[in-house]
């Protein structure tokens, strides 16, 4: 636990410092802040993070031992004792990344470091593109809620970060760059196709682009009806996810069927853990709206996070779908915190939110042991 606390403090402190130093000094400060997080992840023992042992170590060993691309791709391993998996069945860009770094460095710790860099760097780029988002607070949210999972679900974490970067391009009408981000994310984790659904929701909610099923009678200025319709669409998609995945399994998405197939039951704890974020956003809704932020979209993302996290009742992997929506907390929470203009509300609410995130990190990653990243073990 202590290594995380020390590294988080150093890195977040440096991100905060980067906004206060001269421009010429900013890049070295940011470099150290980013690499501090990457090295903590990179220098961990193989058993820290469930999927490190499940698939990263076997793929690394295949990359190290095989002498041709064909041998590498056809290598098999046992992710679990009852399964036989093949390297070629994983996403190609992840396999290429592992192969290249392994051949150059011969070290799994370098591979882990580069993988974390692929998570942190796109996210940092997205944060800097968003003029409403405070950098250090955004990285604090990332460290408390998403850093430890990135040491386990590595491929999806890369895809999520690219998704946030793609979102920043998308909302600025840089659609080509956004599609490039989604394409790269897809080559790391095929589930990232969900990002396109999120982007289209953004266009509908914020930009008022009409969906044929809602007609043309909804004012573009009033986003509330579109928010409610979007949440309804999210609910329908959640209910139909199993059927959608079954259809998509014919084109290579069969590995996700077990994630979403089964008895879906309401899990109140998945709502409870989102209440502080939802209250904070609603509390500052009017101010954020007046400032021109995308608060309506972010509120829908919170609702979709609650909806899709219900798949946790089906399988431990099912709830991971919700993280594609939850990752937008790194943008909206800093914006909402900055919107606390009243001295009284700022003094009370800011420490409460920061304290909540610190408690969340301790409870899920230390106490419960989610993602098996605590205790931290050096290489």
XYZ file of N, CA, C and O in Angstrom, residues 199-365:
668
model
N -19.913 8.258 -28.447
C -19.729 9.479 -29.235
C -21.040 9.918 -29.886
O -21.344 11.122 -29.948
N -21.793 8.956 -30.403
C -23.069 9.307 -31.038
C -24.062 9.842 -30.006
O -24.843 10.750 -30.305
N -24.010 9.293 -28.796
C -24.845 9.835 -27.719
C -24.474 11.282 -27.434
O -25.346 12.127 -27.196
N -23.180 11.576 -27.460
C -22.729 12.948 -27.228
C -23.319 13.896 -28.271
O -23.837 14.971 -27.933
N -23.235 13.498 -29.532
C -23.783 14.339 -30.595
C -25.271 14.587 -30.396
O -25.774 15.698 -30.621
N -25.977 13.557 -29.984
C -27.421 13.675 -29.787
C -27.752 14.569 -28.598
O -28.606 15.460 -28.691
N -27.054 14.370 -27.472
C -27.372 15.101 -26.241
C -26.952 16.565 -26.331
O -27.733 17.472 -26.053
N -25.702 16.794 -26.726
C -25.120 18.133 -26.648
C -25.333 18.931 -27.931
O -25.657 20.124 -27.882
N -25.170 18.298 -29.067
C -25.239 19.035 -30.333
C -26.607 18.991 -30.979
O -26.843 19.638 -31.997
N -27.496 18.189 -30.377
C -28.872 18.185 -30.861
C -29.077 17.491 -32.181
O -30.082 17.728 -32.858
N -28.133 16.629 -32.573
C -28.314 15.871 -33.811
C -29.479 14.909 -33.631
O -29.552 14.159 -32.660
N -30.423 14.939 -34.557
C -31.685 14.224 -34.399
C -31.537 12.730 -34.656
O -30.904 12.311 -35.609
N -32.121 11.953 -33.763
C -32.284 10.526 -34.008
C -33.689 10.328 -34.569
O -34.651 10.910 -34.077
N -33.832 9.518 -35.585
C -35.116 9.361 -36.242
C -36.202 8.899 -35.285
O -37.355 9.257 -35.418
N -35.814 8.118 -34.265
C -36.820 7.576 -33.366
C -37.386 8.641 -32.427
O -38.425 8.461 -31.813
N -36.715 9.797 -32.307
C -37.205 10.839 -31.398
C -37.890 11.973 -32.151
O -38.474 12.856 -31.537
N -37.781 11.995 -33.462
C -38.420 13.054 -34.236
C -37.687 14.372 -34.131
O -36.610 14.480 -33.561
N -38.276 15.418 -34.703
C -37.637 16.728 -34.772
C -38.229 17.744 -33.802
O -37.888 18.924 -33.850
N -39.135 17.309 -32.930
C -39.860 18.261 -32.095
C -39.160 18.660 -30.815
O -39.708 19.420 -30.022
N -37.950 18.151 -30.559
C -37.247 18.450 -29.319
C -36.290 19.613 -29.549
O -35.454 19.582 -30.439
N -36.399 20.643 -28.721
C -35.555 21.824 -28.866
C -34.100 21.479 -28.629
O -33.761 20.743 -27.712
N -33.223 22.055 -29.464
C -31.794 21.823 -29.291
C -31.264 22.526 -28.044
O -30.229 22.152 -27.517
N -31.967 23.572 -27.600
C -31.521 24.306 -26.429
C -31.821 23.566 -25.137
O -31.129 23.722 -24.143
N -32.892 22.797 -25.135
C -33.293 22.068 -23.942
C -32.768 20.643 -24.024
O -33.307 19.811 -24.754
N -31.709 20.347 -23.276
C -31.069 19.044 -23.358
C -31.713 17.999 -22.460
O -31.429 16.809 -22.597
N -32.580 18.425 -21.536
C -33.154 17.483 -20.568
C -33.913 16.340 -21.229
O -33.700 15.166 -20.869
N -34.820 16.605 -22.185
C -35.500 15.473 -22.841
C -34.531 14.515 -23.517
O -34.705 13.296 -23.451
N -33.499 15.079 -24.158
C -32.528 14.210 -24.837
C -31.709 13.411 -23.823
O -31.284 12.288 -24.112
N -31.436 14.001 -22.667
C -30.751 13.254 -21.604
C -31.582 12.050 -21.178
O -31.062 10.930 -21.061
N -32.869 12.284 -20.952
C -33.754 11.201 -20.503
C -33.895 10.128 -21.579
O -33.883 8.925 -21.279
N -34.020 10.571 -22.832
C -34.112 9.603 -23.937
C -32.823 8.801 -24.042
O -32.842 7.580 -24.263
N -31.679 9.461 -23.857
C -30.383 8.779 -23.946
C -30.230 7.738 -22.849
O -29.710 6.643 -23.081
N -30.678 8.081 -21.645
C -30.636 7.107 -20.551
C -31.539 5.923 -20.886
O -31.193 4.764 -20.630
N -32.701 6.233 -21.495
C -33.599 5.156 -21.924
C -32.957 4.271 -22.981
O -33.085 3.039 -22.941
N -32.242 4.901 -23.925
C -31.523 4.132 -24.943
C -30.461 3.259 -24.284
O -30.290 2.090 -24.640
N -29.747 3.840 -23.311
C -28.742 3.071 -22.578
C -29.344 1.872 -21.878
O -28.767 0.773 -21.877
N -30.540 2.055 -21.306
C -31.232 0.953 -20.615
C -31.603 -0.142 -21.609
O -31.410 -1.335 -21.337
N -32.124 0.265 -22.772
C -32.503 -0.720 -23.800
C -31.274 -1.490 -24.288
O -31.308 -2.721 -24.425
N -30.179 -0.763 -24.523
C -28.950 -1.415 -24.970
C -28.447 -2.394 -23.909
O -27.999 -3.497 -24.232
N -28.550 -1.992 -22.637
C -28.119 -2.885 -21.558
C -28.939 -4.172 -21.557
O -28.391 -5.277 -21.466
N -30.260 -4.027 -21.678
C -31.144 -5.190 -21.676
C -30.854 -6.094 -22.876
O -30.916 -7.327 -22.783
N -30.497 -5.475 -24.001
C -30.290 -6.237 -25.238
C -28.834 -6.626 -25.463
O -28.519 -7.221 -26.495
N -27.947 -6.286 -24.516
C -26.521 -6.535 -24.722
C -26.220 -8.000 -25.030
O -25.419 -8.314 -25.919
N -26.855 -8.893 -24.297
C -26.605 -10.325 -24.521
C -26.948 -10.721 -25.961
O -26.180 -11.431 -26.621
N -28.092 -10.238 -26.449
C -28.500 -10.550 -27.820
C -27.559 -9.908 -28.827
O -27.203 -10.515 -29.847
N -27.150 -8.652 -28.546
C -26.242 -7.944 -29.457
C -24.906 -8.681 -29.559
O -24.376 -8.880 -30.652
N -24.376 -9.104 -28.401
C -23.097 -9.812 -28.389
C -23.221 -11.155 -29.095
O -22.293 -11.594 -29.786
N -24.373 -11.816 -28.933
C -24.585 -13.103 -29.610
C -24.522 -12.934 -31.121
O -23.937 -13.758 -31.834
N -25.111 -11.847 -31.619
C -25.063 -11.574 -33.058
C -23.627 -11.249 -33.478
O -23.129 -11.751 -34.490
N -22.952 -10.416 -32.676
C -21.586 -10.018 -33.015
C -20.590 -11.169 -32.881
O -19.486 -11.094 -33.427
N -20.983 -12.227 -32.173
C -20.073 -13.366 -32.012
C -19.746 -14.021 -33.345
O -18.721 -14.690 -33.490
N -20.605 -13.812 -34.334
C -20.350 -14.381 -35.658
C -19.173 -13.689 -36.352
O -18.635 -14.205 -37.317
N -18.797 -12.488 -35.844
C -17.671 -11.768 -36.442
C -16.552 -11.549 -35.422
O -15.816 -10.566 -35.474
N -16.457 -12.494 -34.459
C -15.294 -12.474 -33.584
C -15.467 -11.903 -32.201
O -14.476 -11.643 -31.514
N -16.717 -11.724 -31.767
C -16.934 -11.176 -30.430
C -17.464 -12.223 -29.455
O -18.024 -11.886 -28.418
N -17.279 -13.482 -29.783
C -17.824 -14.556 -28.960
C -17.271 -14.612 -27.551
O -17.922 -15.134 -26.640
N -16.048 -14.059 -27.342
C -15.437 -14.146 -26.016
C -16.197 -13.338 -24.973
O -15.984 -13.508 -23.778
N -17.097 -12.447 -25.420
C -17.815 -11.603 -24.469
C -19.182 -12.152 -24.078
O -19.860 -11.571 -23.231
N -19.590 -13.259 -24.688
C -20.919 -13.807 -24.413
C -21.071 -14.164 -22.935
O -22.076 -13.849 -22.296
N -20.058 -14.798 -22.357
C -20.145 -15.219 -20.955
C -20.156 -14.027 -20.000
O -20.604 -14.147 -18.868
N -19.679 -12.869 -20.469
C -19.655 -11.680 -19.619
C -21.064 -11.167 -19.331
O -21.313 -10.589 -18.276
N -21.967 -11.338 -20.313
C -23.273 -10.685 -20.232
C -24.450 -11.652 -20.301
O -25.601 -11.213 -20.318
N -24.173 -12.947 -20.354
C -25.239 -13.938 -20.446
C -25.460 -14.581 -19.084
O -24.556 -15.168 -18.499
N -26.662 -14.448 -18.586
C -26.996 -14.989 -17.278
C -28.088 -14.160 -16.641
O -28.669 -13.254 -17.254
N -28.371 -14.454 -15.387
C -29.427 -13.743 -14.674
C -28.928 -12.375 -14.240
O -27.996 -12.256 -13.454
N -29.574 -11.338 -14.758
C -29.207 -9.963 -14.430
C -30.067 -9.479 -13.280
O -31.293 -9.421 -13.385
N -29.445 -9.149 -12.160
C -30.174 -8.667 -10.983
C -29.656 -7.291 -10.586
O -28.491 -6.956 -10.823
N -30.529 -6.508 -9.986
C -30.156 -5.153 -9.579
C -29.184 -5.210 -8.403
O -29.421 -5.896 -7.413
N -28.087 -4.476 -8.530
C -27.074 -4.413 -7.480
C -27.026 -2.984 -6.926
O -26.440 -2.084 -7.533
N -27.668 -2.754 -5.771
C -27.744 -1.385 -5.230
C -26.387 -0.775 -4.916
O -26.229 0.440 -4.974
N -25.391 -1.614 -4.606
C -24.069 -1.062 -4.281
C -23.447 -0.335 -5.473
O -22.680 0.615 -5.304
N -23.817 -0.759 -6.699
C -23.294 -0.092 -7.885
C -23.902 1.301 -8.073
O -23.297 2.162 -8.718
N -25.084 1.496 -7.514
C -25.692 2.829 -7.500
C -25.109 3.666 -6.364
O -24.777 4.847 -6.556
N -24.959 3.058 -5.210
C -24.490 3.785 -4.023
C -23.115 4.403 -4.258
O -22.866 5.548 -3.888
N -22.203 3.655 -4.892
C -20.842 4.177 -5.072
C -20.786 5.315 -6.090
O -19.776 6.034 -6.152
N -21.871 5.518 -6.871
C -21.898 6.622 -7.827
C -22.616 7.851 -7.279
O -22.565 8.925 -7.907
N -23.271 7.718 -6.129
C -24.062 8.826 -5.590
C -23.235 10.092 -5.363
O -23.675 11.191 -5.728
N -22.031 10.024 -4.761
C -21.254 11.266 -4.566
C -20.967 11.997 -5.878
O -21.081 13.229 -5.948
N -20.599 11.254 -6.925
C -20.319 11.889 -8.211
C -21.579 12.529 -8.795
O -21.535 13.660 -9.295
N -22.689 11.802 -8.726
C -23.938 12.305 -9.298
C -24.401 13.565 -8.570
O -24.799 14.561 -9.195
N -24.323 13.545 -7.236
C -24.729 14.719 -6.451
C -23.837 15.909 -6.782
O -24.318 17.045 -6.950
N -22.531 15.673 -6.877
C -21.590 16.757 -7.186
C -21.907 17.390 -8.539
O -21.904 18.631 -8.669
N -22.200 16.567 -9.536
C -22.491 17.080 -10.872
C -23.814 17.858 -10.882
O -23.906 18.955 -11.445
N -24.834 17.288 -10.229
C -26.134 17.971 -10.181
C -26.029 19.281 -9.404
O -26.609 20.304 -9.787
N -25.263 19.265 -8.310
C -25.072 20.457 -7.473
C -24.529 21.629 -8.312
O -24.921 22.779 -8.117
N -23.639 21.309 -9.256
C -22.988 22.341 -10.059
C -23.511 22.391 -11.501
O -22.886 23.013 -12.363
N -24.641 21.746 -11.729
C -25.139 21.600 -13.088
C -25.330 22.940 -13.786
O -24.854 23.150 -14.908
N -26.025 23.862 -13.119
C -26.340 25.140 -13.762
C -25.070 25.921 -14.103
O -24.936 26.467 -15.201
N -24.133 25.954 -13.157
C -22.891 26.698 -13.404
C -22.102 26.067 -14.542
O -21.613 26.767 -15.436
N -21.970 24.733 -14.519
C -21.232 24.042 -15.570
C -21.896 24.240 -16.927
O -21.221 24.383 -17.951
N -23.214 24.248 -16.926
C -23.958 24.469 -18.170
C -23.689 25.871 -18.709
O -23.452 26.058 -19.914
N -23.703 26.864 -17.813
C -23.458 28.248 -18.223
C -22.035 28.440 -18.755
O -21.795 29.305 -19.600
N -21.111 27.629 -18.233
C -19.720 27.731 -18.672
C -19.471 27.052 -20.017
O -18.381 27.151 -20.574
N -20.480 26.353 -20.507
C -20.348 25.723 -21.816
C -19.737 24.336 -21.782
O -19.289 23.823 -22.813
N -19.711 23.706 -20.607
C -19.165 22.353 -20.521
C -20.199 21.342 -21.003
O -21.362 21.677 -21.258
N -19.792 20.084 -21.092
C -20.668 19.019 -21.586
C -21.323 18.272 -20.426
O -21.408 17.045 -20.422
N -21.803 19.023 -19.440
C -22.288 18.412 -18.201
C -23.474 17.481 -18.433
O -23.615 16.459 -17.742
N -24.343 17.809 -19.394
C -25.495 16.936 -19.672
C -25.027 15.558 -20.134
O -25.553 14.525 -19.700
N -24.048 15.558 -21.015
C -23.479 14.293 -21.490
C -22.848 13.516 -20.340
O -23.049 12.305 -20.212
N -22.090 14.204 -19.495
C -21.415 13.525 -18.391
C -22.411 12.937 -17.390
O -22.165 11.874 -16.813
N -23.527 13.610 -17.199
C -24.543 13.075 -16.292
C -25.146 11.796 -16.862
O -25.422 10.840 -16.115
N -25.317 11.752 -18.170
C -25.798 10.522 -18.823
C -24.762 9.412 -18.672
O -25.107 8.245 -18.469
N -23.465 9.767 -18.748
C -22.410 8.770 -18.559
C -22.475 8.162 -17.163
O -22.260 6.957 -16.982
N -22.796 8.992 -16.163
C -22.941 8.470 -14.798
C -24.098 7.478 -14.726
O -23.980 6.414 -14.108
N -25.214 7.829 -15.377
C -26.377 6.930 -15.382
C -26.052 5.625 -16.098
O -26.413 4.527 -15.629
N -25.343 5.725 -17.232
C -24.971 4.517 -17.983
C -23.975 3.666 -17.198
O -23.998 2.432 -17.296
N -23.115 4.309 -16.421
C -22.187 3.553 -15.568
C -22.965 2.699 -14.583
O -22.657 1.512 -14.375
N -23.988 3.302 -13.965
C -24.824 2.549 -13.018
C -25.538 1.409 -13.724
O -25.583 0.271 -13.227
N -26.082 1.691 -14.918
C -26.827 0.671 -15.660
C -25.936 -0.511 -16.042
O -26.256 -1.671 -15.754
N -24.814 -0.228 -16.695
C -23.981 -1.309 -17.224
C -23.161 -2.007 -16.138
O -22.718 -3.140 -16.339
N -22.977 -1.352 -14.993
C -22.282 -2.029 -13.888
C -23.138 -3.133 -13.283
O -22.631 -3.971 -12.520
N -24.420 -3.170 -13.639
C -25.288 -4.247 -13.145
C -24.850 -5.601 -13.701
O -25.209 -6.647 -13.162
N -24.069 -5.588 -14.793
C -23.570 -6.857 -15.337
C -22.591 -7.532 -14.379
O -22.225 -8.693 -14.585
N -22.166 -6.821 -13.347
C -21.349 -7.452 -12.309
C -22.109 -8.600 -11.666
O -21.509 -9.554 -11.158
N -23.451 -8.524 -11.675
C -24.262 -9.608 -11.105
C -24.226 -10.861 -11.968
O -24.557 -11.956 -11.510
N -23.814 -10.706 -13.233
C -23.735 -11.849 -14.151
C -22.368 -12.508 -14.059
O -22.255 -13.731 -13.958
N -21.309 -11.678 -14.096
C -19.956 -12.212 -13.975
C -19.026 -11.102 -13.510
O -19.332 -9.912 -13.651
N -17.889 -11.496 -12.969
C -16.912 -10.521 -12.514
C -16.384 -9.664 -13.646
O -15.999 -8.512 -13.436
N -16.379 -10.230 -14.853
C -15.902 -9.485 -16.015
C -16.987 -8.589 -16.615
O -16.670 -7.612 -17.301
N -18.243 -8.918 -16.370
C -19.342 -8.183 -16.984
C -19.355 -6.704 -16.637
O -19.642 -5.850 -17.486
N -19.034 -6.395 -15.386
C -19.055 -5.008 -14.948
C -18.007 -4.139 -15.595
O -18.084 -2.902 -15.520
N -17.025 -4.753 -16.263
C -15.978 -3.970 -16.915
C -16.523 -3.104 -18.052
O -15.914 -2.102 -18.415
N -17.672 -3.498 -18.603
C -18.279 -2.703 -19.667
C -18.540 -1.286 -19.177
O -18.364 -0.306 -19.910
N -18.954 -1.166 -17.912
C -19.319 0.137 -17.352
C -18.138 1.092 -17.295
O -18.325 2.315 -17.254
N -16.927 0.579 -17.304
C -15.756 1.442 -17.181
C -15.571 2.347 -18.397
O -14.931 3.397 -18.296
N -16.120 1.949 -19.543
C -16.059 2.825 -20.710
C -16.845 4.116 -20.478
O -16.543 5.151 -21.086
N -17.858 4.048 -19.629
C -18.624 5.243 -19.271
C -17.996 5.943 -18.066
O -17.916 7.169 -18.022
N -17.537 5.159 -17.098
C -17.000 5.723 -15.861
C -15.718 6.513 -16.061
O -15.434 7.452 -15.310
N -14.931 6.166 -17.098
C -13.640 6.827 -17.310
C -13.803 8.332 -17.541
O -12.868 9.113 -17.301
N -14.992 8.770 -17.939
C -15.212 10.204 -18.163
C -15.253 10.997 -16.852
O -15.288 12.229 -16.892
N -15.204 10.291 -15.728
C -15.056 10.974 -14.440
C -13.777 11.803 -14.389
O -13.718 12.812 -13.674
N -12.749 11.380 -15.113
C -11.485 12.130 -15.077
C -11.652 13.522 -15.677
O -10.827 14.415 -15.427
N -12.719 13.727 -16.445
C -12.999 15.054 -16.998
C -14.022 15.811 -16.162
O -13.819 16.983 -15.819
N -15.121 15.144 -15.824
C -16.227 15.876 -15.199
C -16.003 16.180 -13.726
O -16.409 17.249 -13.242
N -15.358 15.301 -12.980
C -15.162 15.554 -11.550
C -14.280 16.785 -11.325
O -14.624 17.660 -10.510
N -13.143 16.940 -12.018
C -12.374 18.183 -11.866
C -13.170 19.425 -12.258
O -13.048 20.476 -11.618
N -13.982 19.324 -13.308
C -14.798 20.462 -13.721
C -15.796 20.829 -12.636
O -15.988 22.019 -12.319
N -16.439 19.819 -12.056
C -17.431 20.077 -11.003
C -16.766 20.610 -9.737
O -17.325 21.473 -9.045
N -15.589 20.112 -9.430
C -14.863 20.608 -8.255
C -14.470 22.071 -8.439
O -14.542 22.878 -7.509
N -14.052 22.411 -9.633
C -13.647 23.780 -9.924
C -14.847 24.723 -9.921
O -14.693 25.929 -9.708
N -16.032 24.171 -10.144
C -17.247 24.989 -10.185
C -17.734 25.385 -8.797
O -18.663 26.185 -8.677
N -17.140 24.846 -7.744
C -17.532 25.188 -6.375
C -16.975 26.564 -6.034
O -15.964 26.702 -5.355
N -17.669 27.594 -6.492
C -17.168 28.956 -6.328
C -17.391 29.487 -4.917
O -16.611 30.286 -4.414
N -18.472 29.064 -4.285
C -18.747 29.525 -2.928
C -17.657 29.036 -1.974
O -17.269 27.865 -1.998
N -17.150 29.920 -1.147
C -16.098 29.552 -0.194
C -16.578 28.446 0.734
O -15.879 27.458 0.982
N -17.798 28.587 1.230
C -18.331 27.591 2.170
C -18.479 26.230 1.497
O -18.075 25.204 2.050
N -19.089 26.210 0.316
C -19.291 24.922 -0.356
C -17.965 24.298 -0.757
O -17.782 23.084 -0.677
N -16.993 25.142 -1.172
C -15.689 24.615 -1.558
C -14.958 24.001 -0.386
O -14.361 22.927 -0.500
N -14.988 24.678 0.763
C -14.290 24.191 1.956
C -14.861 22.869 2.429
O -14.127 21.989 2.894
N -16.165 22.698 2.280
C -16.817 21.475 2.769
C -16.781 20.362 1.727
O -16.376 19.233 2.021
N -17.203 20.674 0.502
C -17.424 19.624 -0.491
C -16.129 19.093 -1.089
O -15.979 17.882 -1.285
N -15.170 19.967 -1.387
C -13.921 19.485 -1.988
C -13.227 18.435 -1.123
O -12.860 17.366 -1.626
N -13.013 18.708 0.169
C -12.386 17.668 1.009
C -13.214 16.389 1.089
O -12.652 15.287 1.165
N -14.554 16.533 1.054
C -15.416 15.341 1.106
C -15.229 14.474 -0.132
O -15.136 13.239 -0.037
N -15.175 15.098 -1.315
C -15.004 14.344 -2.561
C -13.618 13.699 -2.602
O -13.461 12.521 -2.974
N -12.592 14.469 -2.237
C -11.228 13.917 -2.210
C -11.150 12.765 -1.218
O -10.576 11.709 -1.506
N -11.757 12.963 -0.045
C -11.780 11.899 0.963
C -12.534 10.677 0.486
O -12.127 9.533 0.752
N -13.633 10.918 -0.240
C -14.405 9.790 -0.772
C -13.572 8.962 -1.730
O -13.570 7.726 -1.661
N -12.862 9.613 -2.647
C -12.044 8.884 -3.614
C -10.910 8.121 -2.921
O -10.563 6.995 -3.324
N -10.332 8.708 -1.896
C -9.279 8.014 -1.158
C -9.840 6.791 -0.445
O -9.216 5.721 -0.431
N -11.043 6.954 0.129
C -11.695 5.807 0.776
C -12.037 4.759 -0.264
O -11.858 3.556 -0.028
N -12.547 5.164 -1.427
C -12.885 4.234 -2.510
C -11.661 3.404 -2.886
O -11.751 2.172 -3.031
N -10.522 4.070 -3.058
C -9.299 3.355 -3.426
C -8.926 2.346 -2.346
O -8.616 1.184 -2.646
N -8.952 2.770 -1.086
C -8.586 1.858 0.001
C -9.558 0.691 0.074
O -9.133 -0.466 0.199
N -10.853 0.973 -0.014
C -11.856 -0.068 0.182
C -11.787 -1.122 -0.924
O -11.773 -2.329 -0.643
N -11.740 -0.667 -2.176
C -11.799 -1.624 -3.282
C -10.467 -2.316 -3.566
O -10.433 -3.514 -3.856
N -9.393 -1.609 -3.489
C -8.119 -2.184 -3.909
C -7.284 -2.727 -2.751
O -6.488 -3.640 -2.951
